[in-house]
PDB file of C-alpha atoms in Angstrom:
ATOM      1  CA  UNK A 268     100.591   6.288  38.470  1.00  0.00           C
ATOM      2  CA  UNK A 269      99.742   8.069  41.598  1.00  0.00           C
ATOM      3  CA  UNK A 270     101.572   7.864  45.062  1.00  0.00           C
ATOM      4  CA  UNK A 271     100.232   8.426  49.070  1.00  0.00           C
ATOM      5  CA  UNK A 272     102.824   9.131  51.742  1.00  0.00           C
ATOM      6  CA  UNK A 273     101.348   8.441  54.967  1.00  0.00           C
ATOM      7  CA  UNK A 274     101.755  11.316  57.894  1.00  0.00           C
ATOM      8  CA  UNK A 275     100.469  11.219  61.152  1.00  0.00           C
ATOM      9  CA  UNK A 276      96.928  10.714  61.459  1.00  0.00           C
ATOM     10  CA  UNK A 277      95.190  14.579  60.915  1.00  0.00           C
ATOM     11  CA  UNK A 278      92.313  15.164  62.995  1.00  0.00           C
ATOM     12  CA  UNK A 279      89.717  14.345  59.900  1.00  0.00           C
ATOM     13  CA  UNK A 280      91.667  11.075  59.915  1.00  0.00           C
ATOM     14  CA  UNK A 281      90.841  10.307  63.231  1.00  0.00           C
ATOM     15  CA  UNK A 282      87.324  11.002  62.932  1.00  0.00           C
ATOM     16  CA  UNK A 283      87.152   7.658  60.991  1.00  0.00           C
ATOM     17  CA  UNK A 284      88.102   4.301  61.170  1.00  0.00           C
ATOM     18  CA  UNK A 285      91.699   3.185  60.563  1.00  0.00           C
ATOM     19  CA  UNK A 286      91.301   1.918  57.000  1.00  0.00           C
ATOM     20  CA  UNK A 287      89.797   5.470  55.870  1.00  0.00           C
ATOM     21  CA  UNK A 288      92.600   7.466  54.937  1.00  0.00           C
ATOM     22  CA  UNK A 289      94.343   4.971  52.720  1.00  0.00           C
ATOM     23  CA  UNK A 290      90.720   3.746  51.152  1.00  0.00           C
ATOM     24  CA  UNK A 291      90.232   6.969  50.026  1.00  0.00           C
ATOM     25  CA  UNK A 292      93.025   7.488  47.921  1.00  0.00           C
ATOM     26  CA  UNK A 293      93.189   4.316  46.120  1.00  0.00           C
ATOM     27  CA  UNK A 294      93.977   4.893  42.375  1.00  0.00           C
ATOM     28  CA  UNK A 295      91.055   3.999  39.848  1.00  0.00           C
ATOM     29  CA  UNK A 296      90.946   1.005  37.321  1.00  0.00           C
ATOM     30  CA  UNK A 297      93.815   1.172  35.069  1.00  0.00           C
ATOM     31  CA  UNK A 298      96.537   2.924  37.510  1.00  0.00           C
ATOM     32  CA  UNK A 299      98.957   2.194  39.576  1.00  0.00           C
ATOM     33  CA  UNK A 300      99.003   3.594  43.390  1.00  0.00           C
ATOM     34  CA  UNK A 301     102.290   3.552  45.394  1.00  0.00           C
ATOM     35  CA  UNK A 302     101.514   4.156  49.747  1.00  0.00           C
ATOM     36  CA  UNK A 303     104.557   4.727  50.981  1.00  0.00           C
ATOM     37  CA  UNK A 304     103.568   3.576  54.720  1.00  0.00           C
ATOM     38  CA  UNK A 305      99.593   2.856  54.169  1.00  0.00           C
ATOM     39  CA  UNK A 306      96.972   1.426  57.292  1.00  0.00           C
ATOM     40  CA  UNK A 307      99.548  -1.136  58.595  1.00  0.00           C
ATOM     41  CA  UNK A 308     101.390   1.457  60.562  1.00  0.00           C
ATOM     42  CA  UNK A 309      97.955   1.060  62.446  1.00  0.00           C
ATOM     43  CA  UNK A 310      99.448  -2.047  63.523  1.00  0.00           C
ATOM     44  CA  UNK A 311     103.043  -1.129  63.663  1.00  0.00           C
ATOM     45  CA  UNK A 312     103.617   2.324  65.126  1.00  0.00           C
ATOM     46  CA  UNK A 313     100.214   2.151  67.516  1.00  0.00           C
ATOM     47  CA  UNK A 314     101.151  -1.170  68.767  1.00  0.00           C
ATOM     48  CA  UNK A 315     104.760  -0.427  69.764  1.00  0.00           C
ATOM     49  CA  UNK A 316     103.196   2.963  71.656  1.00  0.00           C
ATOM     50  CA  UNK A 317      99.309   2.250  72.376  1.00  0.00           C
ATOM     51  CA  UNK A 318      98.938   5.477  73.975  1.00  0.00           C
ATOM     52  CA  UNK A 319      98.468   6.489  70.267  1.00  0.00           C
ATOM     53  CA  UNK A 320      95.373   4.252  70.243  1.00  0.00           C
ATOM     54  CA  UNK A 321      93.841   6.370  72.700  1.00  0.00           C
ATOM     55  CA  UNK A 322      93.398   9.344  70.118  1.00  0.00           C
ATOM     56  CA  UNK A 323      91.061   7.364  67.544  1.00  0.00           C
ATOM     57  CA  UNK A 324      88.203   7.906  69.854  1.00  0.00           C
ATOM     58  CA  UNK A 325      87.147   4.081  69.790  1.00  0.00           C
ATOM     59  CA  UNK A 326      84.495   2.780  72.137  1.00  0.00           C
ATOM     60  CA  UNK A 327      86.360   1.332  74.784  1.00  0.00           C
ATOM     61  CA  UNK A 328      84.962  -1.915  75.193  1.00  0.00           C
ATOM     62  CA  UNK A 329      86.524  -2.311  71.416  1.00  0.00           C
ATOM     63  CA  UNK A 330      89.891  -1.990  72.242  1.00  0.00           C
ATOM     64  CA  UNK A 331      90.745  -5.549  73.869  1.00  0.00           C
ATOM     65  CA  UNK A 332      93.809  -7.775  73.673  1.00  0.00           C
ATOM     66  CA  UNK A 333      92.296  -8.660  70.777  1.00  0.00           C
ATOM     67  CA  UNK A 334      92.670  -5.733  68.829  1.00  0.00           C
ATOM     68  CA  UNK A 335      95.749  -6.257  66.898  1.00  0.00           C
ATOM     69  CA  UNK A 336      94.432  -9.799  65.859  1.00  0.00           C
ATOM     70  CA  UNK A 337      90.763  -7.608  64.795  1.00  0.00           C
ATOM     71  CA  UNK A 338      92.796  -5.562  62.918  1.00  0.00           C
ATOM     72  CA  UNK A 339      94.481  -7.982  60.902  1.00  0.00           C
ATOM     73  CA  UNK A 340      91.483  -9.942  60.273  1.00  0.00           C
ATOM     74  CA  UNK A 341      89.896  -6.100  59.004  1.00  0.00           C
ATOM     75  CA  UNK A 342      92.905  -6.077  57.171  1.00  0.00           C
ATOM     76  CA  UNK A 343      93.017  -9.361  55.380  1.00  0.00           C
ATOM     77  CA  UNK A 344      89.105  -8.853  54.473  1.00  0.00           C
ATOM     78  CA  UNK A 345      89.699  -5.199  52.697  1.00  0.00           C
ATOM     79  CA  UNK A 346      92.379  -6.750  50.408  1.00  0.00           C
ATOM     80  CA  UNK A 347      90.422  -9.762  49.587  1.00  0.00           C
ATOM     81  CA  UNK A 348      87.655  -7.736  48.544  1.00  0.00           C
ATOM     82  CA  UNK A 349      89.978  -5.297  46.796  1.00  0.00           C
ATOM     83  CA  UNK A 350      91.353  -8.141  44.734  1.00  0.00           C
ATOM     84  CA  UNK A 351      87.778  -9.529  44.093  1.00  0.00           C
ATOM     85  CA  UNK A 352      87.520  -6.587  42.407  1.00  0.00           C
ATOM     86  CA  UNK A 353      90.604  -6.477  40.225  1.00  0.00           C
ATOM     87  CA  UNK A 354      92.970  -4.741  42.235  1.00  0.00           C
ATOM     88  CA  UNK A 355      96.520  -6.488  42.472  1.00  0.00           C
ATOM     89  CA  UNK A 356      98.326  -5.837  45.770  1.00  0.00           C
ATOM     90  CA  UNK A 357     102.113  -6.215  46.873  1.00  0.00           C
ATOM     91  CA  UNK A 358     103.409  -5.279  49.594  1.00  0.00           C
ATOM     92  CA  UNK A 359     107.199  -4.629  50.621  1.00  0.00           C
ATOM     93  CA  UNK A 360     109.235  -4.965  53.726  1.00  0.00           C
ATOM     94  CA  UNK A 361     112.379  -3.443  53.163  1.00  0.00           C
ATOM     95  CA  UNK A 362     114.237  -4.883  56.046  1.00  0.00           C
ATOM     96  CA  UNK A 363     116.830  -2.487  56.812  1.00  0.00           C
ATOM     97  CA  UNK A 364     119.654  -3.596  59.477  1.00  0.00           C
ATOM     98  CA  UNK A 365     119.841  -1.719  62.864  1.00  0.00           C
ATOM     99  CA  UNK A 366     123.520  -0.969  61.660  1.00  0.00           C
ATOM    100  CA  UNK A 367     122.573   0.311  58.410  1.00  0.00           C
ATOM    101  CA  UNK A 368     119.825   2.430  59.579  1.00  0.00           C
ATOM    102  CA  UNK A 369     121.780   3.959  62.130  1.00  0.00           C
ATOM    103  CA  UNK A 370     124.887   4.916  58.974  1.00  0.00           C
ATOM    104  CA  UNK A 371     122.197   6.794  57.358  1.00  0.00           C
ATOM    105  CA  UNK A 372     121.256   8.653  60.562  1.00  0.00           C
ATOM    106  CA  UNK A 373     124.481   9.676  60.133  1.00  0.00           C
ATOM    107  CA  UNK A 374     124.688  10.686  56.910  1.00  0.00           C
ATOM    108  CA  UNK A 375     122.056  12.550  57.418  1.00  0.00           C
ATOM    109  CA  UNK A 376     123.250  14.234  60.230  1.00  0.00           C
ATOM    110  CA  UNK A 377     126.715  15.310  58.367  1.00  0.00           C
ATOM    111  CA  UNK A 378     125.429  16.308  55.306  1.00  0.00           C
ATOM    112  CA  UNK A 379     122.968  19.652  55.598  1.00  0.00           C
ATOM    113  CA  UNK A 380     121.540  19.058  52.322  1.00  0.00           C
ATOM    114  CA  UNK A 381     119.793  15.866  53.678  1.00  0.00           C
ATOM    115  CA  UNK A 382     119.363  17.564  57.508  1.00  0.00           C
ATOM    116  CA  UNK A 383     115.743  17.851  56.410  1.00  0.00           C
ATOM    117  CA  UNK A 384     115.156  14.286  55.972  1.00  0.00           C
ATOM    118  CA  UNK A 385     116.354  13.654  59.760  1.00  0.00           C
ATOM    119  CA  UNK A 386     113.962  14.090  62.656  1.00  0.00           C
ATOM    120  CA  UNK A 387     114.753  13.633  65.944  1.00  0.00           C
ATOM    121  CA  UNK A 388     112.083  11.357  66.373  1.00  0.00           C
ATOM    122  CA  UNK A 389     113.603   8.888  64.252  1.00  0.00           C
ATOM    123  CA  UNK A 390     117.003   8.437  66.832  1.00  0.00           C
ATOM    124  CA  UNK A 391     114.276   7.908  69.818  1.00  0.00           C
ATOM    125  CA  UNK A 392     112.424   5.162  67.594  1.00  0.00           C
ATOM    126  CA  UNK A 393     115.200   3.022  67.759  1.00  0.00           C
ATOM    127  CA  UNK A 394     115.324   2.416  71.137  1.00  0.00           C
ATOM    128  CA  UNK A 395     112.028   0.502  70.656  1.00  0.00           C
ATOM    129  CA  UNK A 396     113.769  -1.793  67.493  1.00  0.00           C
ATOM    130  CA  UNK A 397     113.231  -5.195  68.873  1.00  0.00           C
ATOM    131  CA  UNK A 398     109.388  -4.424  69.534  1.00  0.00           C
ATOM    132  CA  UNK A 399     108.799  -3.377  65.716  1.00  0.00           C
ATOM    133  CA  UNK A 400     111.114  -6.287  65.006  1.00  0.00           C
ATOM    134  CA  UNK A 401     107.603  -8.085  67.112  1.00  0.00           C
ATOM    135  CA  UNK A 402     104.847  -6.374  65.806  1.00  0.00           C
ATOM    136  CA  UNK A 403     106.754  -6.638  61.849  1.00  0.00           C
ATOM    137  CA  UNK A 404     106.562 -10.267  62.208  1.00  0.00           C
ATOM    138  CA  UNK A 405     103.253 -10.929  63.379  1.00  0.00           C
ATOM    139  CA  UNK A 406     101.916  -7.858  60.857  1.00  0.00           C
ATOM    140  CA  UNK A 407     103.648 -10.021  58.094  1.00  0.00           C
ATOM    141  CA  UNK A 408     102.303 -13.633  59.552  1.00  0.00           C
ATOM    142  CA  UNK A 409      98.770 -12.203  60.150  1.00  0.00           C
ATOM    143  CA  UNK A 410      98.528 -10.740  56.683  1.00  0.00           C
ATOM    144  CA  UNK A 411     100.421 -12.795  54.053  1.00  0.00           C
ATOM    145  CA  UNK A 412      98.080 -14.483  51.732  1.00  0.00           C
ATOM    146  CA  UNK A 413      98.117 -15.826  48.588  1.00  0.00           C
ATOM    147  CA  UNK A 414      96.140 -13.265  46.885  1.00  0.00           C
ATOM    148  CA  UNK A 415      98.299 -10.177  48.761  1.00  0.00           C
ATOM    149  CA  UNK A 416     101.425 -11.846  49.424  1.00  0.00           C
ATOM    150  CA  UNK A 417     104.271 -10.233  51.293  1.00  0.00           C
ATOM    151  CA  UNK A 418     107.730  -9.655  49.956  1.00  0.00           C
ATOM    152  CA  UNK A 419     110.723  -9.357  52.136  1.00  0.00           C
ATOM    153  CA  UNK A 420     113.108  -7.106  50.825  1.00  0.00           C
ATOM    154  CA  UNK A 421     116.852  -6.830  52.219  1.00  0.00           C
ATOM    155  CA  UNK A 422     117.586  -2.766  52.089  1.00  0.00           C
ATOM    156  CA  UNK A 423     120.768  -2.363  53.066  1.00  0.00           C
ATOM    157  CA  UNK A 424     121.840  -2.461  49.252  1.00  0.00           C
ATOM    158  CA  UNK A 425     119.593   0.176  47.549  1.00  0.00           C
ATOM    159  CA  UNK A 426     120.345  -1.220  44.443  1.00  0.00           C
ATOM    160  CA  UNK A 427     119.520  -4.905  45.228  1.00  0.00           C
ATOM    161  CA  UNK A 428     116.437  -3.354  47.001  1.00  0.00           C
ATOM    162  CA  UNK A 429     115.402  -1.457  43.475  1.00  0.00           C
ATOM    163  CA  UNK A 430     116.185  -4.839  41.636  1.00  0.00           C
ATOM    164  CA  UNK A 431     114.016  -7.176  43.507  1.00  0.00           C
ATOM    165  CA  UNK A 432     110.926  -4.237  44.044  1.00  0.00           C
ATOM    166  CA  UNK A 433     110.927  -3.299  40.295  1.00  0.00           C
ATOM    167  CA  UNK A 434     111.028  -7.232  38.904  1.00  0.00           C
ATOM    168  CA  UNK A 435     107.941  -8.617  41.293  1.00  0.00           C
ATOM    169  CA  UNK A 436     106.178  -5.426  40.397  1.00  0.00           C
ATOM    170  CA  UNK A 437     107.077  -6.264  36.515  1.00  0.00           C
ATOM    171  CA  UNK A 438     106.250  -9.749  36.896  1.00  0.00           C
ATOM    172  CA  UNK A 439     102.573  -8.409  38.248  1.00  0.00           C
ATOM    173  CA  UNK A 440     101.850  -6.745  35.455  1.00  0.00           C
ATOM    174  CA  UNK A 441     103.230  -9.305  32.908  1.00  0.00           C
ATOM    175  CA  UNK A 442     100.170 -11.530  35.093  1.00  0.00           C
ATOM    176  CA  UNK A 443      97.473  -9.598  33.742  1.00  0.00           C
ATOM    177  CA  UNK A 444      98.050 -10.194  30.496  1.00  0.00           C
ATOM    178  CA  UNK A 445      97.569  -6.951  29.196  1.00  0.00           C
ATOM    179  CA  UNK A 446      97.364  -5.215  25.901  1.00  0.00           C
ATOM    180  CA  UNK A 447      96.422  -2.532  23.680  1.00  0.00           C
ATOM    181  CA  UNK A 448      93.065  -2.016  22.686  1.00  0.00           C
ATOM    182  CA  UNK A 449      92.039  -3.047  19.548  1.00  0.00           C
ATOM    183  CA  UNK A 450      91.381  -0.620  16.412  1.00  0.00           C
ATOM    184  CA  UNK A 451      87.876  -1.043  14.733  1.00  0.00           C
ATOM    185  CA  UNK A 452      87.480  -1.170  10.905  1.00  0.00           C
ATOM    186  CA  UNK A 453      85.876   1.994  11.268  1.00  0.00           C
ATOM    187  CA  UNK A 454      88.730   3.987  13.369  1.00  0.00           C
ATOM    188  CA  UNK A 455      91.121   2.049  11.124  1.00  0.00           C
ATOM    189  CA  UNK A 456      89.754   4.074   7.922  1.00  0.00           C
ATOM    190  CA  UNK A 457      89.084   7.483   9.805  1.00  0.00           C
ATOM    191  CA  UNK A 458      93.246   6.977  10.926  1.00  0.00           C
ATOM    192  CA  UNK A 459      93.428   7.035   7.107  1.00  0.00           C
ATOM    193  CA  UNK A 460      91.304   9.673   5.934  1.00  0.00           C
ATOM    194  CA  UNK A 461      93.205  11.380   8.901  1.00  0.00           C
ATOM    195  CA  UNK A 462      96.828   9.992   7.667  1.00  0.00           C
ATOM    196  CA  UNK A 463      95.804  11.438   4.225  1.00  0.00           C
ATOM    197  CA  UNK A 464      95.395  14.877   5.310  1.00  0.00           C
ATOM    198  CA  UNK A 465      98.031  15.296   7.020  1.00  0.00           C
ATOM    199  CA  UNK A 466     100.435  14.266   3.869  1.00  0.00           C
ATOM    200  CA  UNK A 467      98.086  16.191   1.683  1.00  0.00           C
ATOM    201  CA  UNK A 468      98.564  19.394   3.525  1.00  0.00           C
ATOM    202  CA  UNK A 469     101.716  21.705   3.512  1.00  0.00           C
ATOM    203  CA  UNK A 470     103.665  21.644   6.978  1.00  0.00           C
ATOM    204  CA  UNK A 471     102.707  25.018   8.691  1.00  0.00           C
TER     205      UNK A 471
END
């Protein structure tokens, strides 16, 4: 299992397109990657404050009122060929409520063993809630298929959230029908041979 928390966008990041820096870290065959945040804060965070598009050094006549809808269509064609290739995607929304969010602010704020997990960034975020409630939506609408289905998640109960995460990712794996590989004759007898000398020989 590997995992990929998404920061801001470094400078090599923004040297490339907006799919790069999550492509790049995908885990091989036969692991499981976690992205904590992953490309669609391309169409989350940059979309609330398009300044921010300004810094990926796109040719201009690219960025149109289009773009969102481009990026979405990018989006949807990555993960299609992603799972043409064996790769099983889910994604998560953990809808937290305004009210919640703003108790663990708090918390955070009164207790200095989690003061490092506030920034003040995060209080000035919230005045722009009902324009990433927006650009949630249509990410979700755009983007939901049956291949790379969304899931949304109510967070305001970690322990329902936890519940409902770790049973659709169980119930992906049970879909693959997977199993252990299977012993030759020939590794079967050199497990004995090996199984033999191991009983035959005095414990060190």
């Amino acid at each position: 299992m590997s995992g990929l928390f998404i920061q801001e966008p470094s400078a090599e990041d923004l040297k490339h397109d907006f799919l790069w820096r999550c492509l790049k870290s995908l885990p091989e065959r036969g692991r499981i990657g976690i992205f904590n945040r992953s490309y669609y804060e391309e169409t989350l965070v940059v979309r609330v404050h398009p300044e921010l598009l300004a810094k990926q050094k796109i040719p201009p006549q690219l960025v149109t009122k289009n773009v969102w809808e481009e990026r979405f269509e990018d989006i949807r064609n990555v993960e299609r060929y992603l799972t043409r290739n064996g790769v099983v995607i889910r994604k998560f929304f953990l809808h937290l409520s305004a009210r919640e969010q703003k108790k663990r602010f708090l918390a955070r704020l009164d207790d200095s063993a989690k003061n490092w997990k506030f920034s003040s960034a995060d209080s000035q975020e919230r005045g722009f809630w009902k324009e990433y409630m927006k650009a949630y939506e249509d990410m979700i609408c755009s983007t939901a298929t049956e291949e790379t289905p969304w899931f949304v998640v109510p967070a305001d109960n970690k322990w329902f959230t936890r519940i409902v995460v770790a049973a659709t990712v169980i119930d992906a794996m049970a879909s693959l029908d997977l199993s252990y590989p299977e012993v030759s004759e020939t590794k079967r007898q050199e497990l004995e041979v090996a199984k033999e000398q191991l009983i035959a020989k005095d414990d060190l």
